[in-house]
Every structure is written in C-alpha cells, then in structure tokens.
PDB file of C-alpha atoms in Angstrom:
ATOM      1  CA  GLY R   1     -11.978 -12.648  10.167  1.00  0.00           C
ATOM      2  CA  TYR R   2     -12.946 -14.445   7.011  1.00  0.00           C
ATOM      3  CA  GLY R   3     -13.277 -12.911   3.566  1.00  0.00           C
ATOM      4  CA  THR R   4     -15.449 -14.259   0.792  1.00  0.00           C
ATOM      5  CA  ALA R   5     -14.422 -13.811  -2.838  1.00  0.00           C
ATOM      6  CA  ALA R   6     -17.121 -12.328  -5.082  1.00  0.00           C
ATOM      7  CA  GLY R   7     -15.929 -11.550  -8.599  1.00  0.00           C
ATOM      8  CA  ASP R   8     -12.905  -9.253  -8.314  1.00  0.00           C
ATOM      9  CA  GLU R   9     -13.736  -8.164  -4.742  1.00  0.00           C
ATOM     10  CA  LEU R  10     -13.280  -9.611  -1.273  1.00  0.00           C
ATOM     11  CA  MET R  11     -16.349  -9.278   0.960  1.00  0.00           C
ATOM     12  CA  LEU R  12     -15.532  -8.621   4.612  1.00  0.00           C
ATOM     13  CA  GLU R  13     -17.803  -8.518   7.669  1.00  0.00           C
ATOM     14  CA  ASN R  14     -17.070  -6.733  10.968  1.00  0.00           C
ATOM     15  CA  ALA R  15     -14.884  -4.141   9.252  1.00  0.00           C
ATOM     16  CA  PRO R  16     -13.605  -1.218  11.347  1.00  0.00           C
ATOM     17  CA  ALA R  17     -15.231   2.182  10.782  1.00  0.00           C
ATOM     18  CA  GLU R  18     -12.172   3.444   8.849  1.00  0.00           C
ATOM     19  CA  GLY R  19     -12.323   0.408   6.549  1.00  0.00           C
ATOM     20  CA  PHE R  20      -9.401  -1.228   4.800  1.00  0.00           C
ATOM     21  CA  SER R  21      -8.524   1.133   1.939  1.00  0.00           C
ATOM     22  CA  GLN R  22      -4.734   1.153   1.391  1.00  0.00           C
ATOM     23  CA  CYS R  23      -4.186  -1.367   4.176  1.00  0.00           C
ATOM     24  CA  LEU R  24      -1.830  -4.311   4.023  1.00  0.00           C
ATOM     25  CA  LEU R  25      -3.904  -7.455   4.442  1.00  0.00           C
ATOM     26  CA  LEU R  26      -2.848 -11.039   4.947  1.00  0.00           C
ATOM     27  CA  LEU R  27      -5.179 -13.261   2.952  1.00  0.00           C
ATOM     28  CA  ASP R  28      -4.392 -16.840   3.972  1.00  0.00           C
ATOM     29  CA  ARG R  29      -0.947 -15.582   5.076  1.00  0.00           C
ATOM     30  CA  GLN R  30      -0.255 -13.971   1.674  1.00  0.00           C
ATOM     31  CA  PRO R  31       0.310 -10.167   1.758  1.00  0.00           C
ATOM     32  CA  ARG R  32      -2.084  -8.118  -0.388  1.00  0.00           C
ATOM     33  CA  ILE R  33      -2.765  -4.378  -0.546  1.00  0.00           C
ATOM     34  CA  ALA R  34      -6.358  -3.157  -0.471  1.00  0.00           C
ATOM     35  CA  ALA R  35      -6.526  -0.838  -3.484  1.00  0.00           C
ATOM     36  CA  SER R  36     -10.081   0.389  -2.920  1.00  0.00           C
ATOM     37  CA  GLN R  37     -13.268  -0.463  -1.088  1.00  0.00           C
ATOM     38  CA  ARG R  38     -17.037  -0.120  -1.310  1.00  0.00           C
ATOM     39  CA  VAL R  39     -19.082   0.236   1.866  1.00  0.00           C
ATOM     40  CA  LEU R  40     -21.948  -2.262   1.801  1.00  0.00           C
ATOM     41  CA  GLY R  41     -23.416  -1.414   5.198  1.00  0.00           C
ATOM     42  CA  VAL R  42     -22.374  -1.049   8.824  1.00  0.00           C
ATOM     43  CA  GLY R  43     -19.255  -3.168   9.250  1.00  0.00           C
ATOM     44  CA  ARG R  44     -19.495  -4.633   5.739  1.00  0.00           C
ATOM     45  CA  VAL R  45     -17.129  -3.716   2.902  1.00  0.00           C
ATOM     46  CA  ALA R  46     -16.137  -5.046  -0.511  1.00  0.00           C
ATOM     47  CA  VAL R  47     -12.396  -4.639  -1.069  1.00  0.00           C
ATOM     48  CA  LYS R  48     -10.462  -4.722  -4.345  1.00  0.00           C
ATOM     49  CA  LEU R  49      -6.945  -6.089  -3.911  1.00  0.00           C
ATOM     50  CA  ARG R  50      -3.753  -5.417  -5.840  1.00  0.00           C
ATOM     51  CA  GLY R  51      -1.730  -8.283  -7.171  1.00  0.00           C
ATOM     52  CA  GLY R  52      -3.912 -10.932  -8.707  1.00  0.00           C
ATOM     53  CA  ALA R  53      -7.126 -12.851  -8.363  1.00  0.00           C
ATOM     54  CA  VAL R  54      -9.199 -12.746  -5.194  1.00  0.00           C
ATOM     55  CA  ARG R  55      -9.985 -15.915  -3.272  1.00  0.00           C
ATOM     56  CA  SER R  56     -11.864 -16.657  -0.068  1.00  0.00           C
ATOM     57  CA  GLY R  57      -9.859 -17.164   3.103  1.00  0.00           C
ATOM     58  CA  GLN R  58      -8.743 -15.938   6.500  1.00  0.00           C
ATOM     59  CA  VAL R  59      -8.018 -12.179   6.534  1.00  0.00           C
ATOM     60  CA  LYS R  60      -5.880 -10.179   8.944  1.00  0.00           C
ATOM     61  CA  SER R  61      -5.160  -6.466   8.575  1.00  0.00           C
ATOM     62  CA  LEU R  62      -1.614  -5.308   9.293  1.00  0.00           C
ATOM     63  CA  GLY R  63      -2.685  -1.677   9.078  1.00  0.00           C
ATOM     64  CA  TYR R  64      -2.600   1.350   6.808  1.00  0.00           C
ATOM     65  CA  VAL R  65       0.342   1.557   4.380  1.00  0.00           C
ATOM     66  CA  GLY R  66      -0.924   4.322   2.052  1.00  0.00           C
ATOM     67  CA  SER R  67       1.662   6.907   3.163  1.00  0.00           C
ATOM     68  CA  PHE R  68       4.498   4.443   2.621  1.00  0.00           C
ATOM     69  CA  LEU R  69       3.171   3.620  -0.862  1.00  0.00           C
ATOM     70  CA  SER R  70       3.091   7.328  -1.778  1.00  0.00           C
ATOM     71  CA  GLU R  71       6.630   7.906  -0.515  1.00  0.00           C
ATOM     72  CA  PHE R  72       7.915   4.789  -2.280  1.00  0.00           C
ATOM     73  CA  SER R  73       6.273   5.905  -5.538  1.00  0.00           C
ATOM     74  CA  ALA R  74       7.915   9.340  -5.218  1.00  0.00           C
ATOM     75  CA  ALA R  75      11.332   7.735  -4.602  1.00  0.00           C
ATOM     76  CA  LEU R  76      10.886   5.615  -7.739  1.00  0.00           C
ATOM     77  CA  GLU R  77      10.140   8.794  -9.723  1.00  0.00           C
ATOM     78  CA  LEU R  78      13.296  10.438  -8.339  1.00  0.00           C
ATOM     79  CA  ARG R  79      15.367   7.487  -9.552  1.00  0.00           C
ATOM     80  CA  LYS R  80      14.348   8.327 -13.112  1.00  0.00           C
ATOM     81  CA  LEU R  81      16.061  11.742 -12.952  1.00  0.00           C
ATOM     82  CA  GLN R  82      19.545  12.279 -14.317  1.00  0.00           C
ATOM     83  CA  PRO R  83      22.108  12.946 -11.527  1.00  0.00           C
ATOM     84  CA  LYS R  84      22.765  16.454 -12.910  1.00  0.00           C
ATOM     85  CA  ASP R  85      19.051  17.296 -12.501  1.00  0.00           C
ATOM     86  CA  MET R  86      18.921  16.364  -8.802  1.00  0.00           C
ATOM     87  CA  THR R  87      19.112  18.879  -5.998  1.00  0.00           C
ATOM     88  CA  PRO R  88      21.061  17.970  -2.821  1.00  0.00           C
ATOM     89  CA  PRO R  89      17.817  17.153  -0.901  1.00  0.00           C
ATOM     90  CA  MET R  90      16.718  14.836  -3.732  1.00  0.00           C
ATOM     91  CA  ARG R  91      20.084  13.096  -3.661  1.00  0.00           C
ATOM     92  CA  ALA R  92      19.842  12.713   0.118  1.00  0.00           C
ATOM     93  CA  ILE R  93      16.499  10.914  -0.253  1.00  0.00           C
ATOM     94  CA  LEU R  94      17.984   8.368  -2.652  1.00  0.00           C
ATOM     95  CA  GLU R  95      21.357   8.164  -0.882  1.00  0.00           C
ATOM     96  CA  PRO R  96      20.690   8.674   2.842  1.00  0.00           C
ATOM     97  CA  LYS R  97      24.417   8.480   3.624  1.00  0.00           C
ATOM     98  CA  VAL R  98      24.905  11.961   2.113  1.00  0.00           C
ATOM     99  CA  ASP R  99      25.036  14.654   4.812  1.00  0.00           C
ATOM    100  CA  LEU R 100      23.391  18.002   4.076  1.00  0.00           C
ATOM    101  CA  GLN R 101      24.579  21.310   5.442  1.00  0.00           C
ATOM    102  CA  GLY R 102      22.030  23.270   7.411  1.00  0.00           C
ATOM    103  CA  ASP R 103      19.871  23.210  10.516  1.00  0.00           C
TER     104      ASP R 103
END
C-alpha cells in the first residue's frame, strides 16, 4: 500500500486487524520499525516509526519483530555484565558454542 506522512506519523489505509505495532516495514524499500500506532478507524492507522523522519511512500510489512527486539535488547544487557557475574546459561546465550550439561 501507500503511506502518507503527517507530522511524525505515517498514515496507512487498509491495515490488517492486528495493525503494524512492532512490525518491520519497508518504506520505499528502506527498513523501518513501527514503534507505536494509533487506530483511526476500521483499517486506518497512524504509525510512529523508529529511525528518523517520516515521509510518504510505498509501504510493505515484513511482519512482527517485537519478540526479536526484546530478545536482542536482553542480549545487549547481558553483554554489560562482568564475566564473573554470568551464570553458565547466560554465557551460553552470548557464546552459543558453549555446551551445557543437562537434559
């Protein structure tokens, strides 16, 4: 579809019922993450995007990425820990090559 820039939001028509919150969108072939949305009516939403100014253009949704963003954020927090403060499962998340004993 086509999105129209209005201030700091992108207005979209024919939106799916679940909307676009935390979806990866291609706006004129540039990847942007939908940070939040306001429902304007049936099939109409106003989306705020991460990563800069909004402009009008062709929009394609690549789907929900919210879970990935949460996991990535948690991994970044783990990286801030000192190695002595990490448990073996924490270390395995940051260094997947480490084998853990157990089931």
